[in-house]
Coordinates of C-alpha atoms in Angstrom, one line a residue:
Chain A
X1 CA 87.6 129.0 94.4
X2 CA 86.4 126.8 91.5
X3 CA 86.8 123.4 93.2
X4 CA 84.9 124.8 96.2
X5 CA 81.8 125.9 93.9
X6 CA 82.1 122.7 92.0
X7 CA 81.8 120.7 95.4
X8 CA 78.9 123.0 96.5
X9 CA 76.9 122.3 93.1
X10 CA 77.7 118.7 93.5
X11 CA 76.3 118.8 97.3
X12 CA 73.2 120.6 95.8
X13 CA 72.5 118.2 93.3
X14 CA 72.9 115.0 95.5
X15 CA 70.8 116.5 98.3
X16 CA 68.1 117.1 95.8
X17 CA 68.4 113.7 94.4
X18 CA 68.2 112.2 97.9
X19 CA 65.2 113.9 98.8
X20 CA 63.2 113.2 95.3
X21 CA 64.3 109.5 95.6
X22 CA 63.1 109.1 99.2
X23 CA 59.9 110.7 98.4
X24 CA 59.4 108.5 95.4
X25 CA 57.4 105.7 97.1
X26 CA 54.7 108.3 97.8
X27 CA 53.9 108.9 94.1
X28 CA 55.4 106.3 92.2
X29 CA 54.0 102.7 91.8
X30 CA 56.1 99.4 92.9
X31 CA 57.0 98.7 89.4
X32 CA 58.7 102.0 88.8
X33 CA 60.3 101.8 92.2
X34 CA 61.7 98.4 91.5
X35 CA 63.3 99.8 88.3
X36 CA 64.7 102.8 90.6
X37 CA 66.0 100.2 92.9
X38 CA 67.7 98.3 90.1
X39 CA 69.5 101.6 88.9
X40 CA 70.4 102.5 92.4
X41 CA 72.2 99.1 92.6
X42 CA 74.0 99.7 89.3
X43 CA 75.2 103.2 90.3
X44 CA 76.4 101.6 93.5
X45 CA 78.4 99.0 91.9
X46 CA 79.8 101.3 89.0
X47 CA 80.8 104.0 91.4
X48 CA 82.4 101.8 94.2
X49 CA 84.3 99.8 91.4
X50 CA 85.5 103.0 90.0
X51 CA 87.3 103.9 93.2
X52 CA 89.5 101.4 92.4
X53 CA 89.4 100.9 88.5
X54 CA 89.1 104.3 87.7
X55 CA 91.0 106.3 90.3
X56 CA 93.6 103.8 91.1
X57 CA 93.8 102.1 87.7
X58 CA 93.5 98.6 89.1
X59 CA 91.0 97.0 86.9
X60 CA 89.4 94.0 88.8
X61 CA 87.1 91.5 86.8
X62 CA 86.3 89.9 90.1
X63 CA 83.7 92.0 91.6
X64 CA 80.8 89.6 91.7
X65 CA 82.7 87.9 94.6
X66 CA 82.0 90.8 96.9
X67 CA 78.6 90.8 96.1
X68 CA 78.2 87.4 96.7
X69 CA 80.1 87.3 99.9
X70 CA 78.0 90.4 101.0
X71 CA 74.7 88.6 99.8
X72 CA 75.7 85.7 102.0
X73 CA 77.3 87.4 104.9
X74 CA 78.2 90.9 105.7
X75 CA 80.3 94.1 104.5
X76 CA 82.9 93.4 107.2
X77 CA 83.7 89.9 105.8
X78 CA 83.9 91.2 102.3
X79 CA 86.5 93.9 103.2
X80 CA 88.3 91.4 105.3
X81 CA 88.4 89.2 102.0
X82 CA 89.5 92.0 99.8
X83 CA 92.7 91.8 101.9
X84 CA 92.9 88.1 101.1
X85 CA 92.4 88.7 97.2
X86 CA 94.6 92.2 97.3
X87 CA 97.9 90.9 99.3
X88 CA 98.9 88.3 96.7
X89 CA 97.3 89.9 93.5
X90 CA 98.4 93.5 94.0
X91 CA 102.0 92.2 93.6
X92 CA 101.0 91.6 89.7
X93 CA 100.7 94.8 87.6
X94 CA 98.3 95.9 84.9
X95 CA 96.6 93.1 83.0
X96 CA 98.1 90.4 85.2
X97 CA 96.5 91.7 88.4
X98 CA 93.0 91.6 86.2
X99 CA 93.2 88.1 85.1
X100 CA 94.0 87.0 88.5
X101 CA 90.9 88.6 90.0
X102 CA 88.8 86.4 87.4
X103 CA 90.3 83.2 89.1
X104 CA 89.8 84.5 92.6
X105 CA 86.1 85.1 92.0
X106 CA 85.5 82.1 90.1
X107 CA 87.3 80.2 93.1
X108 CA 84.8 82.0 95.4
X109 CA 81.8 80.8 93.3
X110 CA 82.8 77.3 93.3
X111 CA 83.6 77.1 97.0
X112 CA 80.1 78.6 97.6
X113 CA 78.5 76.0 95.5
X114 CA 80.6 73.3 97.2
X115 CA 80.0 73.9 100.8
X116 CA 77.0 72.9 102.6
X117 CA 76.1 76.0 105.0
X118 CA 75.6 78.2 101.9
X119 CA 72.9 75.7 100.7
X120 CA 75.4 74.6 97.9
X121 CA 74.5 75.3 94.2
X122 CA 70.7 75.3 94.9
X123 CA 71.1 78.3 97.1
X124 CA 69.6 79.9 100.2
X125 CA 66.3 80.9 101.0
X126 CA 66.3 84.0 103.5
X127 CA 64.4 83.9 106.6
X128 CA 60.7 84.7 105.8
X129 CA 59.1 87.5 108.0
X130 CA 60.2 91.2 108.5
X131 CA 60.9 92.3 104.6
X132 CA 59.6 95.7 103.8
X133 CA 60.5 96.9 100.3
X134 CA 60.2 100.3 101.0
X135 CA 63.0 100.2 103.9
X136 CA 65.2 98.2 101.4
X137 CA 64.3 100.6 98.6
X138 CA 65.5 103.6 100.8
X139 CA 68.6 102.0 102.1
X140 CA 69.7 101.2 98.3
X141 CA 69.0 104.9 97.3
X142 CA 70.9 106.4 100.3
X143 CA 73.8 104.3 99.6
X144 CA 73.7 105.1 96.1
X145 CA 74.0 108.8 96.8
X146 CA 76.4 108.3 99.5
X147 CA 78.7 106.4 97.2
X148 CA 78.8 109.1 94.7
X149 CA 79.4 111.9 97.5
X150 CA 82.2 109.6 98.8
X151 CA 83.8 109.1 95.4
X152 CA 83.7 113.0 95.0
X153 CA 85.3 113.4 98.4
X154 CA 88.0 110.7 97.7
X155 CA 88.8 112.3 94.4
X156 CA 89.4 115.7 96.1
X157 CA 91.5 114.4 98.9
X158 CA 95.4 113.5 99.4
X159 CA 94.2 110.2 99.4
X160 CA 92.8 110.3 95.8
X161 CA 95.9 112.1 94.5
X162 CA 98.0 109.0 95.7
X163 CA 95.7 106.7 93.9
X164 CA 95.9 109.1 90.7
X165 CA 99.6 109.0 91.0
X166 CA 99.7 105.2 91.5
X167 CA 97.5 104.9 88.3
X168 CA 99.7 107.2 86.1
X169 CA 103.0 105.9 87.2
X170 CA 103.3 103.5 90.2
X171 CA 107.2 103.9 90.5
X172 CA 107.2 107.7 90.4
X173 CA 104.6 107.5 93.1
X174 CA 106.8 105.1 95.2
X175 CA 109.7 107.7 94.6
X176 CA 107.7 110.5 96.0
X177 CA 106.7 108.6 99.3
X178 CA 103.4 107.1 98.3
X179 CA 103.2 103.7 99.9
X180 CA 101.4 102.1 96.8
X181 CA 100.6 98.8 98.1
X182 CA 99.0 100.2 101.3
X183 CA 96.7 102.7 99.3
X184 CA 95.8 99.7 96.6
X185 CA 94.6 97.6 99.7
X186 CA 92.8 100.4 101.3
X187 CA 90.6 101.4 98.4
X188 CA 90.2 97.8 97.6
X189 CA 88.7 97.3 101.0
X190 CA 86.5 100.3 100.8
X191 CA 85.2 99.5 97.4
X192 CA 84.6 95.8 98.3
X193 CA 82.8 96.8 101.5
X194 CA 80.6 99.2 99.6
X195 CA 79.7 96.6 96.9
X196 CA 79.0 93.9 99.7
X197 CA 76.5 96.0 101.5
X198 CA 74.7 96.4 98.0
X199 CA 74.9 92.7 97.8
X200 CA 73.4 92.0 100.9
X201 CA 70.5 94.4 100.2
X202 CA 70.1 92.5 97.0
X203 CA 69.7 89.4 98.8
X204 CA 67.2 90.6 101.1
X205 CA 64.9 92.1 98.4
X206 CA 65.0 88.7 96.4
X207 CA 64.7 86.6 99.4
X208 CA 66.6 83.9 97.6
X209 CA 70.4 83.7 96.6
X210 CA 72.5 81.3 94.9
X211 CA 76.2 80.9 93.8
X212 CA 74.8 81.2 90.1
X213 CA 73.1 84.4 90.6
X214 CA 75.3 86.4 93.0
X215 CA 78.8 85.2 92.1
X216 CA 77.8 85.3 88.3
X217 CA 80.8 86.4 86.0
X218 CA 78.5 88.2 83.6
X219 CA 77.8 90.4 86.7
X220 CA 81.4 91.1 87.2
X221 CA 81.8 92.2 83.6
X222 CA 78.7 94.6 83.9
X223 CA 80.4 96.1 87.0
X224 CA 83.5 97.0 84.7
X225 CA 81.5 98.0 81.6
X226 CA 79.3 100.6 83.4
X227 CA 82.3 102.9 84.3
X228 CA 84.1 102.4 81.2
X229 CA 81.0 103.3 79.1
X230 CA 80.3 106.2 81.3
X231 CA 83.6 107.6 81.8
X232 CA 86.6 106.1 83.9
X233 CA 88.0 107.7 86.8
X234 CA 85.3 110.4 86.8
X235 CA 82.3 111.3 89.2
X236 CA 79.5 111.5 86.8
X237 CA 80.7 108.7 84.4
X238 CA 80.0 105.6 86.6
X239 CA 76.5 107.2 87.3
X240 CA 75.8 107.6 83.7
X241 CA 77.0 104.3 82.7
X242 CA 74.7 102.7 85.4
X243 CA 71.7 104.7 84.4
X244 CA 72.3 103.5 80.6
X245 CA 72.9 99.9 81.6
X246 CA 70.0 100.0 84.1
X247 CA 67.7 101.4 81.6
X248 CA 68.9 98.8 78.7
X249 CA 68.6 95.9 81.3
X250 CA 64.8 96.7 82.1
X251 CA 64.0 97.4 78.4
X252 CA 65.9 94.0 77.3
X253 CA 64.3 92.0 80.0
X254 CA 60.8 93.1 78.9
X255 CA 61.3 92.0 75.2
X256 CA 62.0 88.3 75.3
X257 CA 63.5 88.4 72.1
X258 CA 66.5 90.4 73.5
X259 CA 66.7 89.0 76.7
X260 CA 69.9 87.2 76.2
X261 CA 71.5 89.5 73.9
X262 CA 72.5 92.1 76.5
X263 CA 76.1 91.1 76.9
X264 CA 76.3 91.5 73.0
X265 CA 75.2 94.7 73.3
X266 CA 77.4 95.7 76.2
X267 CA 80.4 94.4 74.2
X268 CA 79.5 96.6 71.2
X269 CA 79.2 99.6 73.1
X270 CA 82.5 98.8 74.9
X271 CA 84.5 98.4 71.7
X272 CA 82.7 101.6 70.4
X273 CA 84.1 103.6 73.6
X274 CA 87.5 102.2 73.3
X275 CA 87.7 103.1 69.5
X276 CA 86.1 106.5 69.5
X277 CA 85.9 108.0 73.0
X278 CA 88.1 106.4 75.6
X279 CA 86.5 109.0 78.1
X280 CA 83.1 107.4 77.6
X281 CA 79.8 109.1 77.7
X282 CA 81.3 112.0 79.8
X283 CA 84.0 112.7 77.4
X284 CA 81.3 112.7 74.5
X285 CA 79.2 115.2 76.3
X286 CA 82.2 117.4 77.2
X287 CA 83.2 117.4 73.3
X288 CA 79.7 118.1 72.4
X289 CA 79.4 121.1 75.0
X290 CA 82.9 122.5 73.7
X291 CA 81.8 122.3 70.1
X292 CA 78.4 124.0 71.2
X293 CA 80.3 126.8 73.0
X294 CA 82.6 127.6 70.3
X295 CA 79.9 127.7 67.7
X296 CA 78.0 130.1 70.0
X297 CA 80.8 132.3 71.4
X298 CA 82.3 132.7 67.7
X299 CA 80.1 134.2 65.3
X300 CA 80.7 133.7 61.6
X301 CA 83.6 136.1 60.5
X302 CA 82.2 138.7 58.2
X303 CA 82.9 138.4 54.6
X304 CA 85.7 140.7 53.1
Chain B
X1 CA 132.0 106.6 109.5
X2 CA 133.2 110.2 109.7
X3 CA 131.1 112.2 112.3
X4 CA 129.8 114.5 109.7
X5 CA 128.7 112.1 107.2
X6 CA 125.0 112.0 106.5
X7 CA 125.3 109.1 103.8
X8 CA 128.0 106.3 104.2
X9 CA 128.0 103.8 101.5
X10 CA 130.2 100.6 101.9
X11 CA 130.8 97.9 99.4
X12 CA 127.6 98.5 97.4
X13 CA 127.1 96.1 94.7
X14 CA 124.3 95.3 92.1
X15 CA 124.3 92.3 89.9
X16 CA 121.9 92.0 86.9
X17 CA 121.9 88.5 85.8
X18 CA 125.3 88.3 84.4
X19 CA 125.8 91.9 84.2
X20 CA 127.8 93.5 87.4
X21 CA 126.4 97.3 87.2
X22 CA 128.3 98.2 90.5
X23 CA 131.2 96.2 91.6
X24 CA 131.2 97.2 95.4
X25 CA 131.5 101.1 96.1
X26 CA 132.6 103.0 99.1
X27 CA 132.2 106.8 99.8
X28 CA 130.9 109.1 102.5
X29 CA 128.8 112.2 101.7
X30 CA 129.1 115.1 104.2
X31 CA 126.1 117.1 105.5
X32 CA 125.7 120.3 103.5
X33 CA 127.9 119.4 100.5
X34 CA 127.2 119.2 96.8
X35 CA 128.4 115.6 95.8
X36 CA 129.1 115.1 91.9
X37 CA 128.9 111.6 90.4
X38 CA 130.3 111.6 86.9
X39 CA 131.5 108.6 84.7
X40 CA 130.9 107.4 81.0
X41 CA 127.9 105.7 79.9
X42 CA 126.7 102.8 81.8
X43 CA 129.4 103.4 84.7
X44 CA 126.7 102.6 87.2
X45 CA 125.5 106.1 88.2
X46 CA 121.9 105.8 87.9
X47 CA 122.1 102.1 89.2
X48 CA 123.9 103.8 92.2
X49 CA 121.0 106.2 92.9
X50 CA 118.4 103.6 92.4
X51 CA 120.1 101.7 95.4
X52 CA 120.4 104.5 97.7
X53 CA 116.9 105.3 97.7
X54 CA 115.5 101.6 97.5
X55 CA 114.2 101.6 94.0
X56 CA 116.2 98.4 93.5
X57 CA 117.9 96.4 96.3
X58 CA 121.7 96.2 96.2
X59 CA 123.0 92.7 96.0
X60 CA 125.5 93.4 98.6
X61 CA 126.9 96.3 100.9
X62 CA 125.6 98.5 103.4
X63 CA 123.9 102.1 103.0
X64 CA 123.9 104.1 106.4
X65 CA 121.7 107.3 106.2
X66 CA 121.7 109.5 109.3
X67 CA 123.4 106.5 111.1
X68 CA 120.6 104.3 110.1
X69 CA 121.0 101.2 107.8
X70 CA 118.4 101.7 105.1
X71 CA 119.7 99.4 102.3
X72 CA 116.8 97.0 101.3
X73 CA 114.1 99.4 102.4
X74 CA 111.2 100.2 99.9
X75 CA 111.5 103.2 98.2
X76 CA 108.5 105.1 99.9
X77 CA 110.3 104.6 103.2
X78 CA 113.5 105.9 102.5
X79 CA 111.6 108.8 101.1
X80 CA 109.8 109.1 104.5
X81 CA 113.1 109.1 106.0
X82 CA 114.3 112.3 103.9
X83 CA 116.5 110.9 101.0
X84 CA 114.9 111.3 97.6
X85 CA 115.9 111.2 93.8
X86 CA 114.9 112.6 90.6
X87 CA 114.7 110.6 87.3
X88 CA 116.9 111.1 84.5
X89 CA 114.3 110.3 82.0
X90 CA 111.2 112.5 83.6
X91 CA 108.4 110.6 84.8
X92 CA 105.6 113.4 85.5
X93 CA 102.1 112.4 86.2
X94 CA 100.9 113.7 83.0
X95 CA 97.1 114.0 83.7
X96 CA 97.8 116.1 86.9
X97 CA 98.5 119.6 87.0
X98 CA 102.0 121.0 87.6
X99 CA 100.9 121.8 91.1
X100 CA 99.0 118.7 91.8
X101 CA 102.4 116.7 90.7
X102 CA 104.3 118.8 93.4
X103 CA 101.6 118.3 95.9
X104 CA 102.0 114.6 95.8
X105 CA 105.5 115.1 97.2
X106 CA 104.1 117.4 99.8
X107 CA 101.5 115.2 101.1
X108 CA 103.4 111.9 101.0
X109 CA 106.9 112.6 101.4
X110 CA 108.9 113.1 104.5
X111 CA 107.2 116.4 105.5
X112 CA 103.7 114.6 105.4
X113 CA 101.9 118.0 105.1
X114 CA 98.0 118.5 105.7
X115 CA 96.1 120.4 103.1
X116 CA 96.5 124.2 103.5
X117 CA 99.9 123.8 105.1
X118 CA 101.0 121.7 101.7
X119 CA 99.6 124.3 99.6
X120 CA 101.8 127.1 101.0
X121 CA 104.8 124.9 100.8
X122 CA 103.9 123.9 97.0
X123 CA 103.6 127.5 96.2
X124 CA 107.0 128.3 97.5
X125 CA 108.6 125.5 95.6
X126 CA 106.9 126.4 92.5
X127 CA 108.3 129.9 93.0
X128 CA 111.6 128.7 93.5
X129 CA 111.8 126.3 90.3
X130 CA 110.3 129.1 88.3
X131 CA 107.0 127.1 87.6
X132 CA 104.5 129.3 89.2
X133 CA 103.1 130.5 85.9
X134 CA 102.6 126.7 84.8
X135 CA 101.0 125.9 88.2
X136 CA 97.4 125.2 86.6
X137 CA 98.7 123.6 83.4
X138 CA 98.7 119.8 82.8
X139 CA 102.3 118.2 83.2
X140 CA 102.0 116.8 80.0
X141 CA 102.1 120.0 78.2
X142 CA 105.6 121.3 79.5
X143 CA 109.0 121.8 77.8
X144 CA 111.8 119.6 78.4
X145 CA 113.5 122.3 80.5
X146 CA 110.3 122.7 82.7
X147 CA 109.8 119.0 83.1
X148 CA 113.4 118.7 84.4
X149 CA 112.4 121.6 87.1
X150 CA 109.3 119.6 87.8
X151 CA 111.2 116.4 89.0
X152 CA 113.4 118.8 91.3
X153 CA 110.2 120.8 92.5
X154 CA 108.4 117.3 93.2
X155 CA 111.6 115.9 95.2
X156 CA 112.0 119.1 97.0
X157 CA 108.2 119.0 98.2
X158 CA 109.2 115.7 99.9
X159 CA 111.3 117.8 102.1
X160 CA 114.6 115.5 101.9
X161 CA 117.7 116.0 103.7
X162 CA 119.6 114.5 101.0
X163 CA 118.5 115.1 97.2
X164 CA 119.9 113.0 94.7
X165 CA 119.8 114.7 90.9
X166 CA 120.0 112.4 88.1
X167 CA 121.2 114.5 85.0
X168 CA 118.9 117.4 85.5
X169 CA 120.7 119.4 83.1
X170 CA 120.5 117.0 80.1
X171 CA 118.9 118.6 77.2
X172 CA 119.2 122.1 78.5
X173 CA 120.5 125.1 76.6
X174 CA 123.6 127.2 78.3
X175 CA 121.3 129.8 79.8
X176 CA 119.0 126.9 81.3
X177 CA 122.2 125.3 82.7
X178 CA 123.5 128.4 84.4
X179 CA 119.8 128.9 85.8
X180 CA 119.9 125.1 87.1
X181 CA 123.4 125.6 88.7
X182 CA 121.9 128.6 90.5
X183 CA 119.0 126.4 91.7
X184 CA 121.3 123.6 92.8
X185 CA 123.3 126.2 94.9
X186 CA 120.3 127.6 96.4
X187 CA 119.0 124.3 97.3
X188 CA 122.3 123.8 99.1
X189 CA 122.1 126.9 100.8
X190 CA 118.6 126.1 102.0
X191 CA 120.5 123.3 104.2
X192 CA 119.7 120.3 101.8
X193 CA 122.7 117.9 100.9
X194 CA 122.6 117.3 97.0
X195 CA 124.1 114.5 95.1
X196 CA 124.2 115.0 91.5
X197 CA 124.8 112.8 88.6
X198 CA 125.9 115.0 85.6
X199 CA 127.4 114.6 81.9
X200 CA 127.8 118.1 81.9
X201 CA 131.3 118.1 83.2
X202 CA 131.8 122.1 83.2
X203 CA 128.5 122.5 85.3
X204 CA 129.2 119.7 87.7
X205 CA 132.7 121.0 88.4
X206 CA 131.4 124.3 88.9
X207 CA 128.8 123.4 91.7
X208 CA 130.3 120.3 93.5
X209 CA 132.5 120.5 96.4
X210 CA 133.6 116.8 95.8
X211 CA 133.1 114.5 93.0
X212 CA 133.0 110.6 92.6
X213 CA 134.2 109.0 89.3
X214 CA 132.6 105.9 88.4
X215 CA 133.9 103.6 85.3
X216 CA 132.4 100.0 84.8
X217 CA 130.9 99.9 88.1
X218 CA 133.9 100.8 90.1
X219 CA 135.1 103.9 91.8
X220 CA 138.1 105.2 90.1
X221 CA 138.4 108.5 91.5
X222 CA 137.3 110.7 94.6
X223 CA 138.1 114.2 95.6
X224 CA 137.8 117.7 94.9
X225 CA 137.0 118.9 91.4
X226 CA 140.6 120.2 90.8
X227 CA 142.4 117.0 91.7
X228 CA 139.6 114.6 90.1
X229 CA 140.1 116.4 86.6
X230 CA 144.0 115.8 86.6
X231 CA 143.4 112.2 87.5
X232 CA 145.2 110.1 85.1
X233 CA 142.6 107.4 85.6
X234 CA 139.7 109.9 84.8
X235 CA 141.3 111.1 81.9
X236 CA 141.7 107.5 80.4
X237 CA 138.0 106.9 81.2
X238 CA 136.7 109.9 79.4
X239 CA 139.3 109.9 76.5
X240 CA 139.6 106.1 76.1
X241 CA 143.3 104.3 76.1
X242 CA 144.4 101.3 74.1

């Protein structure tokens, strides 16, 4: 069966990636590991967001809220909070849902800056002591590989089929028995919990968090842009997008003149994707593959 | 409500801001029959189906399915109880294959089948609706006749006791209509009660045991096809009177 062979191939790639990434601290220096850490963080955010935005078609621009909540507390609270967000906002459809998510995440940011147990807008310093970068790194790469595997599993399951049905025609999905609001809430909670775990690893690594860093609206935007640029609703797309964004971020941050231009660059890429290849980098790759195959398999017809 | 009625509709009305789409309809459908619903454009036929399955909530009235009141339940919950409808304007999941479209119904309908079991059931239904050869193709690439059959196949996959068909013969050629009539009969013979809205009067007369005629949201006739066709009110509604 084609799907069985496919999932076997994916499993092989995943295991190889996991082994390499976990062995990396033995060979690579701290700076490179930091870069991998950043990319893994991006892969988690992109793949987790893709569960809701790519599979179920519910575009949320409020995901920094979950990173932030995860950074300040735990994944469980973020999953609970995803219901608080989801219950009222999933009544809204399409762009209206998207706009509402911006409002909710901004509200959470303001709340975190306003109350005292979060340290207000000046933020919180993590308790000093038992921090170990290698362990944090291992957790981050395991989570990154795990999220990609989870996404592949969801996509192939009836749950994934329900999400695809909801994305393509929510009324037709309901007419066939799909309890759309239940599945939207479930995938939102799953996705939010993953993002929150990444957020807490982020907080531990930096030893310091503030509402301005973890609830940043620009972070929310990046999370959306990575899967879109890579290939919305696919497994490899968000990973590709995260690799590209992670790489760019590292390059841009190291050149002072370009440091603040990243949103401009992301925006340009987004417009290019929307205009020329809605399926993103992955779509571009498939198109290239098709063209290459055609030119190989069909020799130029003989003259005459 | 008669003992053998699987569906009992009483005083169902639907008002859309100033427009009375249904003005209080009463009828019963017996288990195992083919029940035709006809009427001119705008008579309220599709609105009636939407109310039955819970796609819209009726403004007033009651709907009993197997003795249980279902009016006001959400669509998915009605499907789970075994009452499903097709759409007059087809609504395939265009980015899914034909097979995946049907398996959504098998996984989430009244049958709630697990993976392998659902696969077997989907294959049977594709065979029955002559879609087996298209199983792996994307739904977006089907012809209108195939899309109409896909609507039926998806609804059947939910394993309904009552199947509401909304103009599944619209846009079909005469031989396809013959084929569709055979399909409706075989669905009935498999034990599923069928309600069908149809503009193609000859076809609906040919397969229905009883027919309900609507005009301007009201019931103007109900009975066996032979009686309904002679009804003066029905002739007026279709041919028009001053």
